[in-house]
Short mmCIF file of C-alpha atoms in Angstrom, two decimals:
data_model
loop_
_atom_site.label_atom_id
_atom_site.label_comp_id
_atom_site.label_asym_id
_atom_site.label_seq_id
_atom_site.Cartn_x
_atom_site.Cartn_y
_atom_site.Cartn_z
CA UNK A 28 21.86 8.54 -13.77
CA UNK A 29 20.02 8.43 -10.51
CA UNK A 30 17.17 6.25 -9.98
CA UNK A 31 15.05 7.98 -6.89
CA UNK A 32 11.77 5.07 -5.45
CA UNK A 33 8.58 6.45 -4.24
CA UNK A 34 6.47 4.00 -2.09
CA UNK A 35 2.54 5.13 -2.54
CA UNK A 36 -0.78 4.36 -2.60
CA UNK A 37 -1.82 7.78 -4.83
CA UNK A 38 -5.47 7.43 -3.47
CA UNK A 39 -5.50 9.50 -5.64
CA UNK A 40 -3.11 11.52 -6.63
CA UNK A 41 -2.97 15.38 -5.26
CA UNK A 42 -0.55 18.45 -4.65
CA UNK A 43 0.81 17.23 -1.97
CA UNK A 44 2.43 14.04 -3.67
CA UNK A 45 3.33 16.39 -6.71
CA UNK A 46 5.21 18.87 -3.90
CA UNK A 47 7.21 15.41 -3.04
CA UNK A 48 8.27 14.98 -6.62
CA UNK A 49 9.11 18.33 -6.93
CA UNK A 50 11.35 18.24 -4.28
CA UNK A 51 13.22 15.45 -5.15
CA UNK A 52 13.79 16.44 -8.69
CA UNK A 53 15.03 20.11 -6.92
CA UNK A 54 18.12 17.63 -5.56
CA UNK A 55 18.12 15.25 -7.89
CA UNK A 56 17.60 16.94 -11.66
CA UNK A 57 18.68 13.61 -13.69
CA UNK A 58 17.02 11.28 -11.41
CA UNK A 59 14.21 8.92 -12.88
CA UNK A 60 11.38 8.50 -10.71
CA UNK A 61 10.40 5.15 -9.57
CA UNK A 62 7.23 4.29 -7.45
CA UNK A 63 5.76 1.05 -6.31
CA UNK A 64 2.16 1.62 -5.72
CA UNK A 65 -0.81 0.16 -4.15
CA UNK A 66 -3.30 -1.58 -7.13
CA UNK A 67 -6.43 -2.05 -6.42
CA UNK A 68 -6.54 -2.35 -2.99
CA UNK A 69 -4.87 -0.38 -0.11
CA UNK A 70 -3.20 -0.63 3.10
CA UNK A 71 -6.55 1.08 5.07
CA UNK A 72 -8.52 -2.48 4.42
CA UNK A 73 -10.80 -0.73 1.40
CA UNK A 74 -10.82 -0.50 -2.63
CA UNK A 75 -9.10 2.43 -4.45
CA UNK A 76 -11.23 4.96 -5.52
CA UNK A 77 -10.34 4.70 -8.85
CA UNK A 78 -8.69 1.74 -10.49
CA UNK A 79 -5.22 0.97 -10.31
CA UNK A 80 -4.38 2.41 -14.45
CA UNK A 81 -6.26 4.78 -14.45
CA UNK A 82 -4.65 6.21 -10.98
CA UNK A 83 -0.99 5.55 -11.85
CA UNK A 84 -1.90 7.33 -15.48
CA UNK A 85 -2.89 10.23 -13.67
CA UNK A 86 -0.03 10.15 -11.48
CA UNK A 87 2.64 10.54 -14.32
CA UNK A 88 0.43 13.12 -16.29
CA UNK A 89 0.08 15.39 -12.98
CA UNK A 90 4.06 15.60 -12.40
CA UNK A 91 4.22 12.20 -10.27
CA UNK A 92 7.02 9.60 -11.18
CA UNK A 93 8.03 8.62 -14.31
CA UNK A 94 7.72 4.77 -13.53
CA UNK A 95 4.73 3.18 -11.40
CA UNK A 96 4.78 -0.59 -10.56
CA UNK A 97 2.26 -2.57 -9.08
CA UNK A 98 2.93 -3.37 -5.17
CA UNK A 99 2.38 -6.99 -4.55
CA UNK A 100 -1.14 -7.20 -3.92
CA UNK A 101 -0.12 -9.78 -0.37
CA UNK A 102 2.18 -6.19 0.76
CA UNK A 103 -0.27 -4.05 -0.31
CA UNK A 104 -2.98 -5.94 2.11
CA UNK A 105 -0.37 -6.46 4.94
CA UNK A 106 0.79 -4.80 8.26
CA UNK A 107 3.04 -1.34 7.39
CA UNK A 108 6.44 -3.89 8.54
CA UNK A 109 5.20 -6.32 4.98
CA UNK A 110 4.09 -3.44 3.50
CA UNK A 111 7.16 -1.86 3.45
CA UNK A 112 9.44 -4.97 2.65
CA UNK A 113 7.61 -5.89 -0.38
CA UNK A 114 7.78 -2.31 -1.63
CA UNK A 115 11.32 -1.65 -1.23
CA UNK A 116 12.26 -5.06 -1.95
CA UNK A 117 10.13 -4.45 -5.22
CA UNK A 118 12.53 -1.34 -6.02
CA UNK A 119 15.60 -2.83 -5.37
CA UNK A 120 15.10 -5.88 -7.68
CA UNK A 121 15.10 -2.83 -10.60
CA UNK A 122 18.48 -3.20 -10.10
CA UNK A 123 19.22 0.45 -10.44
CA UNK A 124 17.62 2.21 -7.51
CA UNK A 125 20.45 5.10 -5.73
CA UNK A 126 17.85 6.63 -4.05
CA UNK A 127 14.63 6.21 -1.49
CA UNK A 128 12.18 9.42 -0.77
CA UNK A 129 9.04 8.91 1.31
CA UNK A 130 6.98 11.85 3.36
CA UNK A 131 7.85 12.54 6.90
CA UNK A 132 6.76 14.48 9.50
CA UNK A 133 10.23 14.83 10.83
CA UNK A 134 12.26 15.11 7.63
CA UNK A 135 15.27 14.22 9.69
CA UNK A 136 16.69 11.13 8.38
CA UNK A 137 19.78 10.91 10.96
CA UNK A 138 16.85 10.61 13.32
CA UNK A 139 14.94 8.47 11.48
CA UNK A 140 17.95 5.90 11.21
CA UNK A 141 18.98 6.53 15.00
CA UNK A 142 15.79 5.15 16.01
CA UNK A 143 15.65 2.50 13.43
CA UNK A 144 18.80 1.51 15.27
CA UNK A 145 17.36 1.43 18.95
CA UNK A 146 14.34 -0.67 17.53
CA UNK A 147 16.34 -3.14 15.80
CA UNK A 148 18.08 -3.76 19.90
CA UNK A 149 17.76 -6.72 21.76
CA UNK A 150 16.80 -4.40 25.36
CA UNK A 151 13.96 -2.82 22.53
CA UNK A 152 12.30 -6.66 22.05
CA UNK A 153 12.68 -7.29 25.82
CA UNK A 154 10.82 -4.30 26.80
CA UNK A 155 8.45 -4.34 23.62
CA UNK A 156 7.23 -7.94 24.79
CA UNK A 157 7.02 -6.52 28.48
CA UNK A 158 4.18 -3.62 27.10
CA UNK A 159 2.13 -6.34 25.22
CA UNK A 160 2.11 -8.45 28.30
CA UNK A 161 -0.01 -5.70 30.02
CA UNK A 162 -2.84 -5.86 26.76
CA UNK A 163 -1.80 -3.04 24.75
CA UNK A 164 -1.72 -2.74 21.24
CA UNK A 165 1.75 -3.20 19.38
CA UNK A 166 1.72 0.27 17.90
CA UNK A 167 1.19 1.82 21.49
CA UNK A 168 3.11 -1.22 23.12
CA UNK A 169 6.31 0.15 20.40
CA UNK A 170 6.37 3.61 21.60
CA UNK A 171 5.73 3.06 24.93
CA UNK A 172 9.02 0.73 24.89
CA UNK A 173 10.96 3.23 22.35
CA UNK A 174 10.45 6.09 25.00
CA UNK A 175 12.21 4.45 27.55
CA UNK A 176 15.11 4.02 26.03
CA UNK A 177 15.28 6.70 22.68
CA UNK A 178 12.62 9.47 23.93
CA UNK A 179 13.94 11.49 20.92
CA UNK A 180 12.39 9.04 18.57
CA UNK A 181 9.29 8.15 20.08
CA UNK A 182 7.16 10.82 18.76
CA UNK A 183 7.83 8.79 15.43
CA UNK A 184 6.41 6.12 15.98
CA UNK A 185 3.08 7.98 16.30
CA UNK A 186 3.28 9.98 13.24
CA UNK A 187 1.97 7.92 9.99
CA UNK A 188 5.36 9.03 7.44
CA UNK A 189 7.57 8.52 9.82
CA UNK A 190 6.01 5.20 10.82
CA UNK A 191 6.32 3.97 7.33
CA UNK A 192 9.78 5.73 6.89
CA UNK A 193 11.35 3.75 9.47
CA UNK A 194 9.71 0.63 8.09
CA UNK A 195 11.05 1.84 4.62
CA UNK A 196 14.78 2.25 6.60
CA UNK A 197 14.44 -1.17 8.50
CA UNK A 198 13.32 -2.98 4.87
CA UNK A 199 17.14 -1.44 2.95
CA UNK A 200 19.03 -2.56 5.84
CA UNK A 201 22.72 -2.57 4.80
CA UNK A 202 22.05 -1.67 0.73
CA UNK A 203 23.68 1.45 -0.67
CA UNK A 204 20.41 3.50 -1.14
CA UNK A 205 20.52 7.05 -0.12
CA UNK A 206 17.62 8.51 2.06
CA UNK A 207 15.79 11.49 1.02
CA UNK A 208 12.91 12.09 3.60
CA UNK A 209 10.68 15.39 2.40
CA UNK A 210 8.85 16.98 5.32
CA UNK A 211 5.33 17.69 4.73
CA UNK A 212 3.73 20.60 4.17
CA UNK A 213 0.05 21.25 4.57
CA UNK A 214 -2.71 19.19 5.08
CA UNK A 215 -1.78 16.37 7.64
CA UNK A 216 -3.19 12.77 8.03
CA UNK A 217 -7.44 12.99 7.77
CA UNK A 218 -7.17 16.68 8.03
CA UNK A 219 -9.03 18.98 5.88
CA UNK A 220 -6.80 21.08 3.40
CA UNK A 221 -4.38 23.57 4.48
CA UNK A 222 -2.36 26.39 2.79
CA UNK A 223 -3.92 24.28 -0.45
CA UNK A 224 -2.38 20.97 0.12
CA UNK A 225 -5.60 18.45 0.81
CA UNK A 226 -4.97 15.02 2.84
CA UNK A 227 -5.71 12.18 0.44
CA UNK A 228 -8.90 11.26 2.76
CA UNK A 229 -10.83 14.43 2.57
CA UNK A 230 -10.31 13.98 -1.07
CA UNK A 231 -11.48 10.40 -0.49
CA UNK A 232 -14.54 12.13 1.43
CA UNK A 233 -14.97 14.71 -1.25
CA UNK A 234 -15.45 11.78 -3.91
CA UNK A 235 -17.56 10.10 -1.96
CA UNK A 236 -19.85 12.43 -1.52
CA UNK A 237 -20.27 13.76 -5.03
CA UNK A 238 -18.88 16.78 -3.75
CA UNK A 239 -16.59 19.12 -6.38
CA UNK A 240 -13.13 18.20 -6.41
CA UNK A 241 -12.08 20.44 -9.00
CA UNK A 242 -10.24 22.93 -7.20
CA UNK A 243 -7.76 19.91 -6.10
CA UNK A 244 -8.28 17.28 -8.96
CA UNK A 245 -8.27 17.94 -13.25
CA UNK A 246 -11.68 17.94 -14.70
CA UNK A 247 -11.84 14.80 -16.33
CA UNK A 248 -11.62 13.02 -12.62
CA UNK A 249 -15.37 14.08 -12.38
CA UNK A 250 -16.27 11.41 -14.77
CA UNK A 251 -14.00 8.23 -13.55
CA UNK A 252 -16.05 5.62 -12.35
CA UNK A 253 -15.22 5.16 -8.44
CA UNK A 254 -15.16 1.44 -6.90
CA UNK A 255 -16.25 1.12 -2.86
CA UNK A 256 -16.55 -1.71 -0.18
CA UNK A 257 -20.01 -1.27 -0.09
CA UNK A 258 -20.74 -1.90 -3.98
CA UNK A 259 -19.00 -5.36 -2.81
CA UNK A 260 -20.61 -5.69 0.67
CA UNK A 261 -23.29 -8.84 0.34
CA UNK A 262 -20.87 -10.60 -1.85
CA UNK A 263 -18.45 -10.19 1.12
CA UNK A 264 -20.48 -11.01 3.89
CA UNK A 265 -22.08 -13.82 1.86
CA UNK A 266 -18.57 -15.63 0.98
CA UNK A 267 -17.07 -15.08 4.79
CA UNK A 268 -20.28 -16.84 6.42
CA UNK A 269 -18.87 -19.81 4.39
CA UNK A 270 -15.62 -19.82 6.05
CA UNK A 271 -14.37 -22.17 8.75
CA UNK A 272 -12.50 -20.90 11.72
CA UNK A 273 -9.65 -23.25 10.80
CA UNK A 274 -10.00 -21.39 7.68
CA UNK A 275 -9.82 -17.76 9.20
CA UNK A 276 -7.13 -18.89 10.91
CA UNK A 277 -4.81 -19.33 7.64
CA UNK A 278 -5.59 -15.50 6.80
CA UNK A 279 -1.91 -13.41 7.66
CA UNK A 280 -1.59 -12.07 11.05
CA UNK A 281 -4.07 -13.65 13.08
CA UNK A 282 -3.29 -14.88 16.08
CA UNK A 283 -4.32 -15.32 19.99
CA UNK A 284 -7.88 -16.65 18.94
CA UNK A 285 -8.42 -13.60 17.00
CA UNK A 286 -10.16 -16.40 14.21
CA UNK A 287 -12.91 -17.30 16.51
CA UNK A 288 -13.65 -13.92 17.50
CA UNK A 289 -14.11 -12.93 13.45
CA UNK A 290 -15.80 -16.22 13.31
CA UNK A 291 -18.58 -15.29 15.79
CA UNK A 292 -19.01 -11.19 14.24
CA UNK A 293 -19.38 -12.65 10.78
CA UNK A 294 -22.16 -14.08 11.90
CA UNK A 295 -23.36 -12.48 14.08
CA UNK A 296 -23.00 -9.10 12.23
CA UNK A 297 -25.21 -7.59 8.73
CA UNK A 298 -22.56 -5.31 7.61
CA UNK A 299 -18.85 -5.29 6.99
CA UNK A 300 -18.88 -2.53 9.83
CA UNK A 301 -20.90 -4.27 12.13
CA UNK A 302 -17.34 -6.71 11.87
CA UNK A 303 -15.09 -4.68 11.97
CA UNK A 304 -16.34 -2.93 15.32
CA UNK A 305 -16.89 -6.10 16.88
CA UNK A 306 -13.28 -7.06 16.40
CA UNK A 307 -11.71 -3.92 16.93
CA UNK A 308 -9.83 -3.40 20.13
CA UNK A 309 -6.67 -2.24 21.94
CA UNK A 310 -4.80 -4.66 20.44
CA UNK A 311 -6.52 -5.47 17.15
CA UNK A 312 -6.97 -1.89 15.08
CA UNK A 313 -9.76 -1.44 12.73
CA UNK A 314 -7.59 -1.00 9.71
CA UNK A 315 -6.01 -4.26 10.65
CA UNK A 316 -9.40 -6.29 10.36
CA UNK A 317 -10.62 -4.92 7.90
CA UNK A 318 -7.61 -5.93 5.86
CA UNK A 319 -8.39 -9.44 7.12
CA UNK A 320 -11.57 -9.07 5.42
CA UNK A 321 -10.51 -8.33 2.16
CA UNK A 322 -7.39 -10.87 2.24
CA UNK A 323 -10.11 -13.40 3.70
CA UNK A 324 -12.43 -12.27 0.60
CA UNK A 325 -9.79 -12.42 -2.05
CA UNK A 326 -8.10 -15.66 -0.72
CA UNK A 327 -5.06 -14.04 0.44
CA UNK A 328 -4.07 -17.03 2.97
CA UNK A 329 -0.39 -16.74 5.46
CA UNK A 330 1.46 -18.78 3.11
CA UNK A 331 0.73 -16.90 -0.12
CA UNK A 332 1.07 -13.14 2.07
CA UNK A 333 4.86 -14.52 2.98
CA UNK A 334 5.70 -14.79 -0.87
CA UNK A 335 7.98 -11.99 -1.86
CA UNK A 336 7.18 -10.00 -5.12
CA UNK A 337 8.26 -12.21 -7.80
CA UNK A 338 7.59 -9.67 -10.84
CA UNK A 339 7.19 -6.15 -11.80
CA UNK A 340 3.92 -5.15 -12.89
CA UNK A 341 4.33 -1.82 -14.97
CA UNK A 342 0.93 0.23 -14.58
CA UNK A 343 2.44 3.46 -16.32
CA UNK A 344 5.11 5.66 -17.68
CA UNK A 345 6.92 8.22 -19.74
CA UNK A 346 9.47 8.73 -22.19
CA UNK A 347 11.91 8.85 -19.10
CA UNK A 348 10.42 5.73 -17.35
CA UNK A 349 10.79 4.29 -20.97
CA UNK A 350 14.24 4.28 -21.05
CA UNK A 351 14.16 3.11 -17.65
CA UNK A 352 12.58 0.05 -18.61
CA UNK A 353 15.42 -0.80 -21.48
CA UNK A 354 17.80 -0.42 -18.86
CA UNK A 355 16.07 -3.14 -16.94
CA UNK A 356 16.50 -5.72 -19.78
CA UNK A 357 19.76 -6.13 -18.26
CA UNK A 358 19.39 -4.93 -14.74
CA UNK A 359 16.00 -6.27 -13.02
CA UNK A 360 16.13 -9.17 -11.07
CA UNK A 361 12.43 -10.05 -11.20
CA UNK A 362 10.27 -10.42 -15.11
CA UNK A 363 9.07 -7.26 -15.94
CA UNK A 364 5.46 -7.34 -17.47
CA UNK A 365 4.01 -4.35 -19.40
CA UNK A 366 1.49 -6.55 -21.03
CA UNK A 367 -0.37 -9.64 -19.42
CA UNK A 368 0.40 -12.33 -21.87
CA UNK A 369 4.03 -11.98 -20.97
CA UNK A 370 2.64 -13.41 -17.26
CA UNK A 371 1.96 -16.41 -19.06
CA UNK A 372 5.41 -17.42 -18.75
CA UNK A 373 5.45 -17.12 -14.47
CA UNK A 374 5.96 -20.65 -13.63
CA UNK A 375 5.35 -22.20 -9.26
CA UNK A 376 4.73 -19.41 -6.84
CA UNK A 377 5.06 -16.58 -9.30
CA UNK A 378 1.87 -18.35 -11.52
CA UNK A 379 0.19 -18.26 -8.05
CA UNK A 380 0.75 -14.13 -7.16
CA UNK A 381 -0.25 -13.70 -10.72
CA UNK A 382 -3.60 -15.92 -10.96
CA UNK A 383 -4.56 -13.99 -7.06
CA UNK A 384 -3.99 -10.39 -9.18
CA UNK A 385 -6.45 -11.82 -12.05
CA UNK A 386 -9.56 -12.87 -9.34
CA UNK A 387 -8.76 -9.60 -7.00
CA UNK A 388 -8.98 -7.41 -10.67
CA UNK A 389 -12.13 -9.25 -11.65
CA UNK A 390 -13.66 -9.04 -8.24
CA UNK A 391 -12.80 -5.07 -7.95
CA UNK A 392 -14.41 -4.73 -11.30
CA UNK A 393 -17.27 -7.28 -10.73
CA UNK A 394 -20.30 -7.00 -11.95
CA UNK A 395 -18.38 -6.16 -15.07
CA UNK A 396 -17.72 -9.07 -17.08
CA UNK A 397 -14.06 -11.05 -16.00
CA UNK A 398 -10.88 -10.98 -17.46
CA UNK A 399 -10.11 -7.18 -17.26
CA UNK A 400 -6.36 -7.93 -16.03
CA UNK A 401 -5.90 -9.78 -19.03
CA UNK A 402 -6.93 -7.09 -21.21
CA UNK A 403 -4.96 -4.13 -19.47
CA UNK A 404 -1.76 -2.99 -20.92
CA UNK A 405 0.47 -0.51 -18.92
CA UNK A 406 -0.75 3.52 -19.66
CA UNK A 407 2.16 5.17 -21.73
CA UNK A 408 1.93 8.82 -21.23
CA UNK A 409 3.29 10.63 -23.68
#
């Protein structure tokens, strides 16, 4: 039996991620699929439109995987290098995984791994440090150094996929996964549908708006209840003014004063993107602060973000993921929880992941009374 891992954030769920699962099962007709995907809150800085059981249910109901996980809230809240390492480090500990698909623009993954190589050099780091020196950004200060001395794989870095596909690549090192990347087709990143593929964002805009989504989403979508920043925006603003630079200063990935600066725009600032605009610059990127915001907001300090995933959270499966799941009993290296009581049994650092998903569950959900984690059960689909 193969075992193929999906990393995704389903936000939500459309044709294009179906067209990746329909490809993989084209080369891989026994394989189980496996993804790890984003609960509540996503790698953008913002809250999923809809909530994290509801999303993965859809997921494996519309032709998605079989299996969907939870992704470590810290990695789902953290640069695409954590992001990726607590995903795939999330499938491995299954204990079964032979495979690894992800989008890419390229859908080369000889090229992909040839410029995973270059980057992982020691003349990469030298030059890398050499671009920040001159006050770029690290994304631009990466591909700047990459063309140097790989121009093949530059373009890459600039492409989302195949951004996350070489963090996916860098993540499995030496293991014995195989690499299946799928090249997109239609829509591309924020663009508006093409050849009847939509980006995930103009659905995102679509929902937003009220707009109809039912040429692209089923029917009962209409009806789902959607979660947004800006439901949670005085609570937000309210709780940062509270914080201490010192305290900023524990949130993951700041650096280089970049606490004082998000010290002075919180309060200087009346909305969340009033903050983010003050902060943003060539080397700090809006998605990146607002993800400070949230981790800041949910009490996602360094030390906790540096904790690996220390359990599988099952948000939804079939029959096939089913089976999966016995297997596990004797293959996962992590607990596997498919119903919140069994968390009470996390002891140390684990106890601490687990109590951050209960306040960042009740806090999506809020002002709905607390406790939801405790009372959802992973969505069998039969």
């Amino acid at each position: 039996m193969s075992v193929c891992g999906i990393i995704a954030e389903y936000n939500p769920f459309h044709a294009g991620h179906a067209y990746h699962c329909r490809c993989i099962r084209a080369q891989l007709p026994d394989a189980v699929l496996v993804s790890v995907m984003s609960g509540n809150y996503v790698q953008r800085g913002d809250l999923a439109v809809w909530e994290k059981y509801r999303r993965a249910g859809y997921a494996v109901r519309a032709g998605g995987p079989d299996l969907i996980f939870e992704l470590s809230l810290p990695a789902a809240l953290g640069s695409a290098e954590r992001f990726a390492a607590g995903a795939v480090s999330q499938l491995l500990s299954t204990g079964c995984l032979t495979h690894l698909s992800f989008g890419s623009e390229c859908g080369d993954a000889a090229l992909l791994r040839r410029t995973v190589a270059v980057l992982q050099t020691a003349e990469f780091a030298g030059l890398l440090r050499q671009k920040l020196e001159s006050g770029i950004g690290y994304a631009a200060a990466s591909q700047a150094a990459l063309s140097e001395l790989f121009p093949a794989g530059a373009p890459l870095l600039g492409a989302p996929n195949d951004t996350l596909g070489i963090q996916y690549l860098r993540a499995l090192g030496d293991h014995p996964v195989s690499v299946l990347p799928v090249a997109r087709i239609g829509a591309g990143h924020d663009a508006p549908p093409a050849d009847g593929f939509p980006s995930a964002s103009y659905l995102r805009a679509l929902l937003a708006e009220g707009a109809d989504t039912s040429a692209y989403l089923a029917p009962e979508t209409a009806d789902w209840p959607r979660r947004t920043l800006a439901q949670h925006e005085n609570a937000i603003l309210s709780y940062l003014r509270r914080l201490s630079p010192a305290e900023l200063a524990d949130l993951p990935d700041v650096s280089e004063g970049l606490e004082n600066r998000l010290y002075r725009a919180v309060r200087e600032s009346r909305t969340v993107g009033e903050i983010v605009e003050a902060c943003t610059s060539r080397r700090y990127a809006r998605s990146r602060i607002r993800r400070l915001i949230l981790c800041a907001w949910l009490g996602i300090r360094a030390d906790l973000a540096a904790l690996p995933p220390l359990y599988l959270r099952v948000l939804a499966f079939n029959d096939r993921g089913r089976a999966l799941l016995k297997t596990m009993k004797q293959t996962a290296s992590l607990p596997v929880i498919t119903k919140p009581l069994a968390a009470q049994s996390l002891t140390g650092p684990a106890q601490q992941l687990w109590s951050l998903d209960m306040l960042a569950d009740d806090l999506y959900h809020c002002p709905a009374p607390s406790g939801s984690g405790w009372r959802q059960t992973a969505v069998y689909c039969r």
